[in-house]
Coordinates of C-alpha atoms in Angstrom, one line a residue:
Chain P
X1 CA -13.0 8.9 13.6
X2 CA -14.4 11.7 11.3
X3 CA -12.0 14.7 10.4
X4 CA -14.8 16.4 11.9
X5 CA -14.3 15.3 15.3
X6 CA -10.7 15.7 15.0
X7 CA -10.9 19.3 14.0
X8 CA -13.2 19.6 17.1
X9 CA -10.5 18.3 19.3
X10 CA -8.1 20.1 18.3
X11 CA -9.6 23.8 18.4
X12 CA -11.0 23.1 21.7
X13 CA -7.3 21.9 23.2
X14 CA -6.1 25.1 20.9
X15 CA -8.2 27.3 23.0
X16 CA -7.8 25.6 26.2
X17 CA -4.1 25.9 25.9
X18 CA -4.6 30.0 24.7
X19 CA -6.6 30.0 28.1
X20 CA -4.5 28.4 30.5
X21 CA -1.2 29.5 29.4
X22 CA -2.5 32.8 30.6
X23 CA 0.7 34.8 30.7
X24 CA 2.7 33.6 27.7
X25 CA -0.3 34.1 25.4
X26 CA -0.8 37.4 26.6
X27 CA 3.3 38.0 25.5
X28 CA 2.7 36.6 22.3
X29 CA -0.1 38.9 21.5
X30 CA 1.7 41.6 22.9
X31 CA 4.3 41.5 20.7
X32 CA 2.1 40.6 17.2
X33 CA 0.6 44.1 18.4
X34 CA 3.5 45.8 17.9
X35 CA 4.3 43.8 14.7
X36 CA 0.6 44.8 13.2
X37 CA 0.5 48.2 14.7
X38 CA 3.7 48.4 12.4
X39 CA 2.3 47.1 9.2
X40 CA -0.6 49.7 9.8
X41 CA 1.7 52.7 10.0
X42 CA 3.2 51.6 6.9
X43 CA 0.0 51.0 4.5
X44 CA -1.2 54.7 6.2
X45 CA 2.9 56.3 5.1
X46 CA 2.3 54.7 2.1
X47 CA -0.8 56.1 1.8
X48 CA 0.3 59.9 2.7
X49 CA 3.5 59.7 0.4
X50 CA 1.9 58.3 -2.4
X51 CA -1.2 61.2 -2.2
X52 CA 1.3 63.8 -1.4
X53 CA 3.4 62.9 -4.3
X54 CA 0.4 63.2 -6.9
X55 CA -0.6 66.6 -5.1
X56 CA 2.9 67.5 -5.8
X57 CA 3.3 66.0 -9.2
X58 CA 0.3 68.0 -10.4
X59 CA 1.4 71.3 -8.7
X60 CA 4.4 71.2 -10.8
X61 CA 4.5 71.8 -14.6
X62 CA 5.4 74.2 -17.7
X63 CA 3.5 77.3 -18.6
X64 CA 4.2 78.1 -22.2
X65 CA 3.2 81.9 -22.5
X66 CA 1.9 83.7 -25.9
X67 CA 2.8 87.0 -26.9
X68 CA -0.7 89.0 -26.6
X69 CA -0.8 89.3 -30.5
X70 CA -0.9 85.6 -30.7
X71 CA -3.9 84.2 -32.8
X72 CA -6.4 81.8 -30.4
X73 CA -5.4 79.4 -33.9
X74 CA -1.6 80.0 -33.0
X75 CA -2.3 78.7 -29.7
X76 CA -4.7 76.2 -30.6
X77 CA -2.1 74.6 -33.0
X78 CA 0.6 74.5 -30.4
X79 CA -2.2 72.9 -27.7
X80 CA -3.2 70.2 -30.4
X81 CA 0.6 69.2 -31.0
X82 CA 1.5 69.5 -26.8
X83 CA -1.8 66.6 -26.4
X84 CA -0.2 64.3 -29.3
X85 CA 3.0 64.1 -27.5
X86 CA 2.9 60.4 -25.1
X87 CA 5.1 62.5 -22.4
X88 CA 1.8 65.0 -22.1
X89 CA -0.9 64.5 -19.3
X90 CA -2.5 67.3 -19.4
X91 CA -2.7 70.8 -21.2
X92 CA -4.7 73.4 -20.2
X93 CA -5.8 76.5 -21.5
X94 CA -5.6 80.0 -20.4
X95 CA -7.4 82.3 -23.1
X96 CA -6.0 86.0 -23.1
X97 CA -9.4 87.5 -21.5
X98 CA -8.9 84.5 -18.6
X99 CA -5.6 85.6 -17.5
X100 CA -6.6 89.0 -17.5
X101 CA -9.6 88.4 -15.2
X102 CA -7.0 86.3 -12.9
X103 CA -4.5 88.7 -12.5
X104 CA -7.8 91.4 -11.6
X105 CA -8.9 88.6 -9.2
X106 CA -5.4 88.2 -7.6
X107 CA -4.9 92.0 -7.4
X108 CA -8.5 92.9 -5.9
X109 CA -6.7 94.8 -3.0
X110 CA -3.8 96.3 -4.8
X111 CA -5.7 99.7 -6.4
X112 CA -2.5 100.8 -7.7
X113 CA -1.6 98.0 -9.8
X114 CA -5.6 98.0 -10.9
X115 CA -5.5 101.7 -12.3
X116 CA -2.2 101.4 -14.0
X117 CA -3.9 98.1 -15.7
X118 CA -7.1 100.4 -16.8
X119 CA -4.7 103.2 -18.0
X120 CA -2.9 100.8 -20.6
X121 CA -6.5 100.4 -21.9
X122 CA -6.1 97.2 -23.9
X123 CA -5.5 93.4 -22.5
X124 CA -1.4 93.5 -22.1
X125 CA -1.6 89.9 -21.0
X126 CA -1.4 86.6 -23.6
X127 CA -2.9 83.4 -23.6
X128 CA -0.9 80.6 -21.5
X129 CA -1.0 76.6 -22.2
X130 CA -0.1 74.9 -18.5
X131 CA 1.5 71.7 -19.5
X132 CA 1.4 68.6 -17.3
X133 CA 3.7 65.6 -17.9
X134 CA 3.0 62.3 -17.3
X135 CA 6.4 61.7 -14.7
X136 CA 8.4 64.5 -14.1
X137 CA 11.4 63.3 -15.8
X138 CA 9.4 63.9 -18.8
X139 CA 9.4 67.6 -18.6
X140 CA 12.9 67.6 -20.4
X141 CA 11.3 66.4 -23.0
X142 CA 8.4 68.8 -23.3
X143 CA 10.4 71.8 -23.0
X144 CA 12.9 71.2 -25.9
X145 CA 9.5 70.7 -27.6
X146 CA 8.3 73.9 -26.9
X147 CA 12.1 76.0 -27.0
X148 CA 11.5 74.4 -30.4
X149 CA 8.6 75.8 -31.3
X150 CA 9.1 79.0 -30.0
X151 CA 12.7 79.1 -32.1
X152 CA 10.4 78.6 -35.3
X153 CA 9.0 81.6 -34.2
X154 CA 5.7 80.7 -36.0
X155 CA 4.5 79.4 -33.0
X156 CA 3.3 83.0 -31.0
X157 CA 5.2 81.5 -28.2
X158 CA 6.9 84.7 -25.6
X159 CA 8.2 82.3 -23.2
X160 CA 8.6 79.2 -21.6
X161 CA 9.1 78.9 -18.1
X162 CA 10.8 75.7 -17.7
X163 CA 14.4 76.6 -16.8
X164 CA 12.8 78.6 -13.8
X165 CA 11.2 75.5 -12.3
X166 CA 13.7 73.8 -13.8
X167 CA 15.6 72.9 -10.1
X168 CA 12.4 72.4 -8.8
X169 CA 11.1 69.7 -11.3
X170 CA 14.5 67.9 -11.1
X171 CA 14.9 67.8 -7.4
X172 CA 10.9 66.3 -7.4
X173 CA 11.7 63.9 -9.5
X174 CA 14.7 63.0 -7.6
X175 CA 12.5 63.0 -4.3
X176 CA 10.2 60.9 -5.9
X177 CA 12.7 57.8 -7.3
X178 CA 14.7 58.3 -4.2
X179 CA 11.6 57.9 -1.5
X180 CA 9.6 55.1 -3.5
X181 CA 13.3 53.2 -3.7
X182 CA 13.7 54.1 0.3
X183 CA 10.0 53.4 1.1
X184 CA 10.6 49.6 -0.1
X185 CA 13.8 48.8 1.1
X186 CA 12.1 50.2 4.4
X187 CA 9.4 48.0 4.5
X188 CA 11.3 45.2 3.3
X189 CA 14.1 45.5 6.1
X190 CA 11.4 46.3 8.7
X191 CA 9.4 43.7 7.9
X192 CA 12.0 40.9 8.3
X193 CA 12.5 42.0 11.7
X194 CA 9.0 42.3 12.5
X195 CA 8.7 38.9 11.8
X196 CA 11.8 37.4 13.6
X197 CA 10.9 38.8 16.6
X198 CA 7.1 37.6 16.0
X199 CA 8.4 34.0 15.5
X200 CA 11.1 34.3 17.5
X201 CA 8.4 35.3 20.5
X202 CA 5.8 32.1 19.4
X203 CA 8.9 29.8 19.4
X204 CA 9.2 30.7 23.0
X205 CA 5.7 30.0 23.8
X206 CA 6.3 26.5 22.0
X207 CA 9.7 25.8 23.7
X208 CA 7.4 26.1 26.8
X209 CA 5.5 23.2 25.8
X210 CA 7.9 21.1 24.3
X211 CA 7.9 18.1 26.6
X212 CA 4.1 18.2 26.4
X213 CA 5.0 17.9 22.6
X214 CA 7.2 15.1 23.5
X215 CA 4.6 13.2 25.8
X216 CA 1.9 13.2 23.1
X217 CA 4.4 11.4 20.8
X218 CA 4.9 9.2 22.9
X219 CA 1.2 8.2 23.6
X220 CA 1.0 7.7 19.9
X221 CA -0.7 10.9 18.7
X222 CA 0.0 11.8 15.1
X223 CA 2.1 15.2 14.0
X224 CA -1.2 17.0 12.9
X225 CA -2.7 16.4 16.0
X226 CA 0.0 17.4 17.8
X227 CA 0.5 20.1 15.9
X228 CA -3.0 21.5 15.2
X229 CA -3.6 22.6 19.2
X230 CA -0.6 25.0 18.9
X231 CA -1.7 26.0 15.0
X232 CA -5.4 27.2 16.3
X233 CA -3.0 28.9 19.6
X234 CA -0.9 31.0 16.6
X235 CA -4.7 31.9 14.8
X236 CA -5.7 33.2 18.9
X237 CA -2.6 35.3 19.1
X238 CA -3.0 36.8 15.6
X239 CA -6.6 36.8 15.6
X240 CA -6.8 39.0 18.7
X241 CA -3.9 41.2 17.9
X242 CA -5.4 42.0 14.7
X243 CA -8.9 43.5 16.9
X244 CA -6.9 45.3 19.1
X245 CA -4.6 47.1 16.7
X246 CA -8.1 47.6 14.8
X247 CA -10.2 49.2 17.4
X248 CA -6.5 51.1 18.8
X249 CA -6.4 52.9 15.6
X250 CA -9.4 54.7 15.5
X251 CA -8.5 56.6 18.8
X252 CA -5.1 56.8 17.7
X253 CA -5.0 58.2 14.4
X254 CA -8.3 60.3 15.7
X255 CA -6.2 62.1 18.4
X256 CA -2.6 61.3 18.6
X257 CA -1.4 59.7 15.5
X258 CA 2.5 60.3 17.1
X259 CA 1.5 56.9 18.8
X260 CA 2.0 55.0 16.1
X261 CA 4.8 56.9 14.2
X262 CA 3.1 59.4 12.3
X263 CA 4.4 62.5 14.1
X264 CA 3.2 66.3 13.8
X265 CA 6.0 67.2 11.3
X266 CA 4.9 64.0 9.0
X267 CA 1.6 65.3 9.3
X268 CA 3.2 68.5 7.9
X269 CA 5.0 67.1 5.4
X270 CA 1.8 65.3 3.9
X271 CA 0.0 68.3 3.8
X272 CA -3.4 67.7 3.5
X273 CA -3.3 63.9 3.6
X274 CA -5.8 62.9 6.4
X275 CA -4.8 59.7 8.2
X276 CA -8.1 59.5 10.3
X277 CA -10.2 59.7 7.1
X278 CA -7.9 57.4 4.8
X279 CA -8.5 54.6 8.1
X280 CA -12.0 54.7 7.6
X281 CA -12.6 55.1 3.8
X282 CA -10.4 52.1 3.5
X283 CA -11.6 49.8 6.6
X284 CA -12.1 47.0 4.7
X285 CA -8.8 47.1 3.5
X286 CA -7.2 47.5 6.8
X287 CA -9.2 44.6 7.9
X288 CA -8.3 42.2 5.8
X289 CA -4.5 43.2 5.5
X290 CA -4.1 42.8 9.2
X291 CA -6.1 40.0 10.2
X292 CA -4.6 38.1 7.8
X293 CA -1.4 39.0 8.5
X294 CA -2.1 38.2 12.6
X295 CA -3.2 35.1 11.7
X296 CA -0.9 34.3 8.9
X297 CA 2.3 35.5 11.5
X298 CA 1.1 33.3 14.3
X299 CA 0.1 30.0 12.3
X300 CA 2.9 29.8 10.2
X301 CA 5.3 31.0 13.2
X302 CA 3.9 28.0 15.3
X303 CA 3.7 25.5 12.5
X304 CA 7.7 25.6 11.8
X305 CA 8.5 26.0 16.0
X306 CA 6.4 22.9 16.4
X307 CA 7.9 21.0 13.8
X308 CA 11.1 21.6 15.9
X309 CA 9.8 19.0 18.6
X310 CA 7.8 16.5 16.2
X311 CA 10.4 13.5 16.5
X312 CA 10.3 10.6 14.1
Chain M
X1 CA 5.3 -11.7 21.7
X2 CA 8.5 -9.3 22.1
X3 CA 12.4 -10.4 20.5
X4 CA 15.5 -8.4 21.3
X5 CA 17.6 -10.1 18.7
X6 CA 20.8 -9.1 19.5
X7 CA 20.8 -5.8 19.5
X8 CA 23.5 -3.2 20.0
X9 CA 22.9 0.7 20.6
X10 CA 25.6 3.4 20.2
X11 CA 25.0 6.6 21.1
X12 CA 28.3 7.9 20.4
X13 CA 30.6 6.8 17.7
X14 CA 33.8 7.3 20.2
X15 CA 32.0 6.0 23.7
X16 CA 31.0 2.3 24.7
X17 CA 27.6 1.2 23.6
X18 CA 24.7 1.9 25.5
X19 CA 23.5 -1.6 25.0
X20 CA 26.0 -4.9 23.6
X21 CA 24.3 -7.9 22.2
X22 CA 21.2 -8.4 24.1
X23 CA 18.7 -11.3 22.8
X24 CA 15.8 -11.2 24.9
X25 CA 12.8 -13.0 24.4
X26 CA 9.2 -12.3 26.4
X27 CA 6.3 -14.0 26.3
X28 CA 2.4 -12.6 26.5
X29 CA 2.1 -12.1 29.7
X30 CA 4.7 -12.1 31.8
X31 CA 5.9 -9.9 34.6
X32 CA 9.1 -8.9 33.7
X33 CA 11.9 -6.7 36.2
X34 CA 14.9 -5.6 34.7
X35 CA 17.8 -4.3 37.1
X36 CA 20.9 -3.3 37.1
X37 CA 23.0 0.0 37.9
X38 CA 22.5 3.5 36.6
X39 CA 23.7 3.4 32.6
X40 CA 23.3 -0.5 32.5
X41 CA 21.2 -0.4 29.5
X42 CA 18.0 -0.7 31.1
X43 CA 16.3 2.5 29.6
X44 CA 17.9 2.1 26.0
X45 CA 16.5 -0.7 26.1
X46 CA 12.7 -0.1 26.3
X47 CA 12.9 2.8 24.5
X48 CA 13.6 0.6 21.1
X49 CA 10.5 -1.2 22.0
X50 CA 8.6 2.0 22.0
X51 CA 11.0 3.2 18.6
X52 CA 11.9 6.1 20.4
X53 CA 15.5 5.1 19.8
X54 CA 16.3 2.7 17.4
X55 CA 19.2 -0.2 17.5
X56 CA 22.8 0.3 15.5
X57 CA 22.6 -3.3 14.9
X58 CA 20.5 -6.4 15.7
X59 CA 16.7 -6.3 15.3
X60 CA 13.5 -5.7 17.8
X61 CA 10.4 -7.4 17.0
X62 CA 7.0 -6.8 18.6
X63 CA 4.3 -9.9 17.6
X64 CA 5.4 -9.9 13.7
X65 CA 6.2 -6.4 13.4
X66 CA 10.1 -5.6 13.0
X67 CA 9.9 -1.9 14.6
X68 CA 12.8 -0.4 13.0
X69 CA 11.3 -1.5 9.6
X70 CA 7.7 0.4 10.7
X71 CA 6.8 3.8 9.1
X72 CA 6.1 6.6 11.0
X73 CA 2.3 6.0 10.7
X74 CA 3.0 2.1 11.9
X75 CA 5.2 3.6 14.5
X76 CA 2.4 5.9 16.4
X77 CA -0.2 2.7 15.8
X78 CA 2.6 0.3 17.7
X79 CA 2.6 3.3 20.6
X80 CA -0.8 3.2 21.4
X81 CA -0.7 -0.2 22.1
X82 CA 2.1 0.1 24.3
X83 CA 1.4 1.8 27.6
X84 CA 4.4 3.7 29.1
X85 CA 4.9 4.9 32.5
X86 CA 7.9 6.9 33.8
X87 CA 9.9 7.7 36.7
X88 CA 8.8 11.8 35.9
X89 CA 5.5 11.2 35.0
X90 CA 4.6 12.9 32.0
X91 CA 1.7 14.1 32.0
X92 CA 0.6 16.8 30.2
X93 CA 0.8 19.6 32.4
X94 CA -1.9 22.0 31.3
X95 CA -4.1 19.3 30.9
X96 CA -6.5 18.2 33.9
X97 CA -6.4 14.5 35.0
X98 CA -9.6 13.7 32.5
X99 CA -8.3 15.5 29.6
X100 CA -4.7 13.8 30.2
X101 CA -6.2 10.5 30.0
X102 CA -9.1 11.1 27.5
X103 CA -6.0 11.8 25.4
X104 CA -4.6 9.0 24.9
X105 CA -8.3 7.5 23.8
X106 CA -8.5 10.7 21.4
X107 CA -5.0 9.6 19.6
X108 CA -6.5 6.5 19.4
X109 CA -9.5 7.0 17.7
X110 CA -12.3 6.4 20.3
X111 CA -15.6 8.3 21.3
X112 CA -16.5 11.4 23.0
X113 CA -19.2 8.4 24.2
X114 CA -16.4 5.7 25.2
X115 CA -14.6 8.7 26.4
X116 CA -16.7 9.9 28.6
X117 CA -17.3 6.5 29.9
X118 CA -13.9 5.2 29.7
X119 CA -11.8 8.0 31.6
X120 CA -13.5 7.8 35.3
X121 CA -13.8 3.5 35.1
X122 CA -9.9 3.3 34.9
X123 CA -9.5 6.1 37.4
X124 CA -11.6 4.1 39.9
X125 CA -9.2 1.4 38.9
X126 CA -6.1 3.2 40.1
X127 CA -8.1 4.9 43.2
X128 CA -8.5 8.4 42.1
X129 CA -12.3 8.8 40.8
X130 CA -12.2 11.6 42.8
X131 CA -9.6 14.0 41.5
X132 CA -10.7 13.7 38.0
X133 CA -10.6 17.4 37.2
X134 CA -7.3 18.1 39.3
X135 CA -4.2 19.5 37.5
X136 CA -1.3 17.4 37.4
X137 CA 0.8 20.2 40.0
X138 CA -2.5 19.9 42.6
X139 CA -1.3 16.2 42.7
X140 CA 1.4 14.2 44.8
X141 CA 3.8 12.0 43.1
X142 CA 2.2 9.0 43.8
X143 CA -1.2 9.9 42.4
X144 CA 0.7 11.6 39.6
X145 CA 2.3 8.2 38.8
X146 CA -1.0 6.6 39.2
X147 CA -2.7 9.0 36.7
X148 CA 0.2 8.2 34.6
X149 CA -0.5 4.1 34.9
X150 CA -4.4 5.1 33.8
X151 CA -3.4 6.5 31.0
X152 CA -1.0 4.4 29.8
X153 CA -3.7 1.4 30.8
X154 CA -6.7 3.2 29.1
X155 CA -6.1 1.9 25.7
X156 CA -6.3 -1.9 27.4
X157 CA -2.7 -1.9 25.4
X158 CA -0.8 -5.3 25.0
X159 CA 2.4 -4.2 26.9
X160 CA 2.8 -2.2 29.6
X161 CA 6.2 -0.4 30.0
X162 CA 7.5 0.7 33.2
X163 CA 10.1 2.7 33.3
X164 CA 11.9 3.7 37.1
X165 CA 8.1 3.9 38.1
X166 CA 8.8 4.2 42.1
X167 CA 12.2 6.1 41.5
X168 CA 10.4 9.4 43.1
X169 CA 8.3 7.9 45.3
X170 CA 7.8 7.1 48.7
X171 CA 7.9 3.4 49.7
X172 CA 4.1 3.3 50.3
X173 CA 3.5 5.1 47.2
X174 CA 6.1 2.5 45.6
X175 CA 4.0 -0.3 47.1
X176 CA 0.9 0.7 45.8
X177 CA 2.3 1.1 42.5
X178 CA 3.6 -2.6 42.4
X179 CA 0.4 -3.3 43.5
X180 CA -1.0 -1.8 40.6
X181 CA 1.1 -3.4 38.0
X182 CA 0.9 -6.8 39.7
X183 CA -3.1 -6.6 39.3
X184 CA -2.7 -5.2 35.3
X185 CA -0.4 -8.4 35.0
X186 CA -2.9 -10.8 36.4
X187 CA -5.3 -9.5 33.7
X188 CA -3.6 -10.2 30.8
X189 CA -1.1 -7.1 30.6
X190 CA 2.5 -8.3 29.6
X191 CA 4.4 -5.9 32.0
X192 CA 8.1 -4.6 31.9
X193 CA 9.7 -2.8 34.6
X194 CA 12.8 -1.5 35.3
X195 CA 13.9 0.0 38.7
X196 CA 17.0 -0.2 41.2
X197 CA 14.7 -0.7 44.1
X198 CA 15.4 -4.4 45.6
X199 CA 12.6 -4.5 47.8
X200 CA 10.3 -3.9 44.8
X201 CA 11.4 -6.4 42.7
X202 CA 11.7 -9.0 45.0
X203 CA 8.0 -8.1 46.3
X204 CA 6.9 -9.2 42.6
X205 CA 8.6 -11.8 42.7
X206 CA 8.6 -12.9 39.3
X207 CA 11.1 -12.9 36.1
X208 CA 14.5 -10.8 36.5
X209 CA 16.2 -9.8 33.9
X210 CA 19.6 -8.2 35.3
X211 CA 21.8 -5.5 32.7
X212 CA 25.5 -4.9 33.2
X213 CA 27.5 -2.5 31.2
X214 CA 24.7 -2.6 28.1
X215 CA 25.0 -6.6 28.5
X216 CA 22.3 -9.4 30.4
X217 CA 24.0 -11.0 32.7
X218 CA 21.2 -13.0 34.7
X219 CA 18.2 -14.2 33.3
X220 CA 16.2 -15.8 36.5
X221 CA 12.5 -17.0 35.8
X222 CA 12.1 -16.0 39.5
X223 CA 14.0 -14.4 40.9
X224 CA 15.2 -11.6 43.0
X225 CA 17.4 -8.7 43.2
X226 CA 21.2 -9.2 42.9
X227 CA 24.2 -7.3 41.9

């Protein structure tokens, strides 16, 4: 008989069996809903904290300020020997005439503060280099550099304003290491009891069948064929989960992303992060992750509870 | 054909053996009624000729195979030449009378044609051509055990084994049955049956083989039933 015809067999018994044990199938898919639905809230969370994180990462730097009588060279040098540094992302440059017409632009509707700027008659305002580090445990680093610097007094440097966000750069970088560490251990712990309850759910199904099990050793029919019926059930379970959760999340996310965990106040939190959007750019993605993970779940849940009732 | 050489089963280290030194010896085709009381031996026994349990000592041989010495692929290959029948049936219950017998062909390698062809001439044979596509809970006991003798017939295996196969039936249902097995045996079909019902055994009236505390104690190449 040709593996063909075997495989044949099997996926029409594994179907047959999907169909006709109406109610417990519809449990087990039930439950690998909930078990998916989870997985997708995590890849989105992951998504959001990871985005928000390098929104906040580049919010956060050090200004170096130059006295106005600093030379564009003086400046220049200090730039050149900020970029050589491995800690340094980024260094940007404010010239003096810049921060003069960003302060005008930030003060449009305050007249007072405009007049009393057009009475000094010259630019009181020096050129600024905005330094972004590479992780923010780096800034340490970056501002001895530049306290350095500005000790030689060569440098032009007026101020750096490093021990003012200081608190703010520590407690970001704590934030950071704290919710990455967290985030894992999350998904790790969350996981395992995803999938207990997922097997732990299929091994009922299979419990439900085990005399049938036992009656098709005894007519002689070997493990894989006993087996494979129940395998292509697990792939049914998974396999439909997966569409549901799929198709659920567009409406979900869309309207009332609470459903599924992500709450107004995360929402908040994450700022601009837009779950909807991230869903779609990223279907593919989505698709793959948690079909394969349905299917994965329910074939490997019913492959170990069948091997339960395999005797001999 | 078949040798129990004197086997011995313990199921329990601490209790008394399900079956004591029984050498039993049965020739293709013959009829063959084993009796005796409820733990006897009777059931232990068969099962070791289908390997689902397997002897503490002594040896069970089927034509030159030694089954304990099979592998698990030799094992299944034995079991679809061995047609089983029980006192619960077994069939498969989300399986409709066709697909529990075509089944058994499946596992053993044959046809969708032979199938096809196959399934309704043994039903006719057991008198239910016409519940073919029934579920095995839209079925009485009798026609249950009668689905349950196709299937275990289907394979035209060398042995048929028997086991309680009237215990939940009716007597007309139990006569039938007999009837059944009687006619398999007059075509060839070694049969072994075990069952506490006199009036069935001495209907066949052929070999009885009667068990006492896991031990034979009667061997009558006609007989009938006594305790």
């Amino acid at each position: 008989m040709s593996l063909w015809t075997n495989v044949k067999r099997v996926s029409r018994y594994g179907f047959i069996g999907f169909i006709r044990n109406g109610l417990v199938s519809v449990a087990a898919v039930f439950i690998l809903i909930i078990a998916l639905f989870f997985q997708a809230n995590l890849m989105i969370s992951n998504a959001a904290m990871t985005q928000t994180l390098e929104e906040l990462k580049q919010k956060v730097g050090i200004t170096a300020y130059f006295q106005p009588t600093a030379t564009e060279d003086q400046v220049m040098a200090t730039k050149q020997a900020l970029e050589a540094l491995p800690e340094v992302a980024l260094v940007t440059y404010t010239s003096r005439d810049q921060a003069l017409a960003d302060f005008r632009e930030r003060h449009a509707n305050d007249q007072l503060t405009l007049q009393a700027l057009d009475e000094l008659g010259e630019n009181p305002l020096g050129a600024s280099l905005d330094v972004q580090a590479k992780e923010p445990s780096q800034y340490e680093t970056i501002a001895t550099f530049l306290d350095a610097r500005q000790t030689e007094g060569t440098s032009g440097i007026d101020k750096v304003n490093y021990s003012d966000n200081r608190l703010a750069i520590e407690r970001l970088g704590a934030i950071i290491d704290s919710s990455q560490k967290n985030g894992i251990t999350k998904e790790i712990i969350l996981g395992i009891c995803a999938l207990i309850i997922v097997f732990n759910t299929i091994r009922l199904t299979i419990y439900t069948a085990r005399d049938e099990i036992g009656v098709m050793n005894l007519v002689g029919a070997g493990h894989w064929y006993v087996r494979g019926p129940f395998l292509v059930g697990g792939m049914f379970y998974g396999l439909i989960a997966a569409v549901i959760v799929l198709v659920l999340m567009y409406p979900i996310l869309r309207f009332y992303p609470v459903l599924i965990g992500l709450d107004p106040t995360a929402e908040i939190l994450f700022g601009s992060f837009d779950s909807f959007g991230y869903y779609i750019d990223n279907f593919v993605l989505f698709f793959f992750s948690i079909v394969g993970a349905g299917i994965g779940l329910g074939v490997v849940s019913s492959y170990l509870s069948v091997r339960r009732y395999l005797k001999m | 054909m078949i040798l129990f050489d004197n086997v011995t089963k313990f199921y329990f280290d601490d209790a008394p053996p399900a079956v004591e030194g029984v050498t039993l010896s049965i020739k293709p085709g013959e009829f063959v009624s084993i009796v005796g009381h409820s733990g006897a031996g009777k059931t232990t026994l068969l099962k070791m000729l289908f390997a689902e349990v397997f002897p503490t000592q002594g040896s069970v041989f089927f034509g030159d195979h030694e089954i304990p010495r099979l592998s698990t692929r030799e094992l299944l290959k034995l079991r679809r030449n061995i047609g089983t029948v029980f006192q619960d049936f077994r069939l498969l219950p989300t399986k409709n009378v066709y697909e529990n017998i075509a089944f058994a062909l499946e596992v053993a390698g044959k046809s969708d044609e032979d199938i096809q062809a196959d399934v309704p001439h043994v039903l006719d044979l057991v008198g239910l051509g016409e519940k073919i596509w029934s579920f095995p809970h839209e079925l009485s006991g009798g026609e249950q055990q009668r689905v349950a003798i196709a299937r275990a017939l289907v394979n035209q295996p060398d042995v048929l084994i028997a086991d309680e196969p009237t215990g939940n039936l009716d007597p007309i249902n139990a006569h039938d049955v007999v009837e059944i097995l009687k006619r398999i045996n007059d075509l060839g079909t070694t049969v072994l049956l075990t069952t506490h019902n006199k009036a069935v055994v001495d209907s066949v009236g052929r070999r009885v083989v009667t068990m006492d505390q896991g031990k034979v104690v009667r061997d009558d190449p006609h007989g009938t039933y006594v305790l």
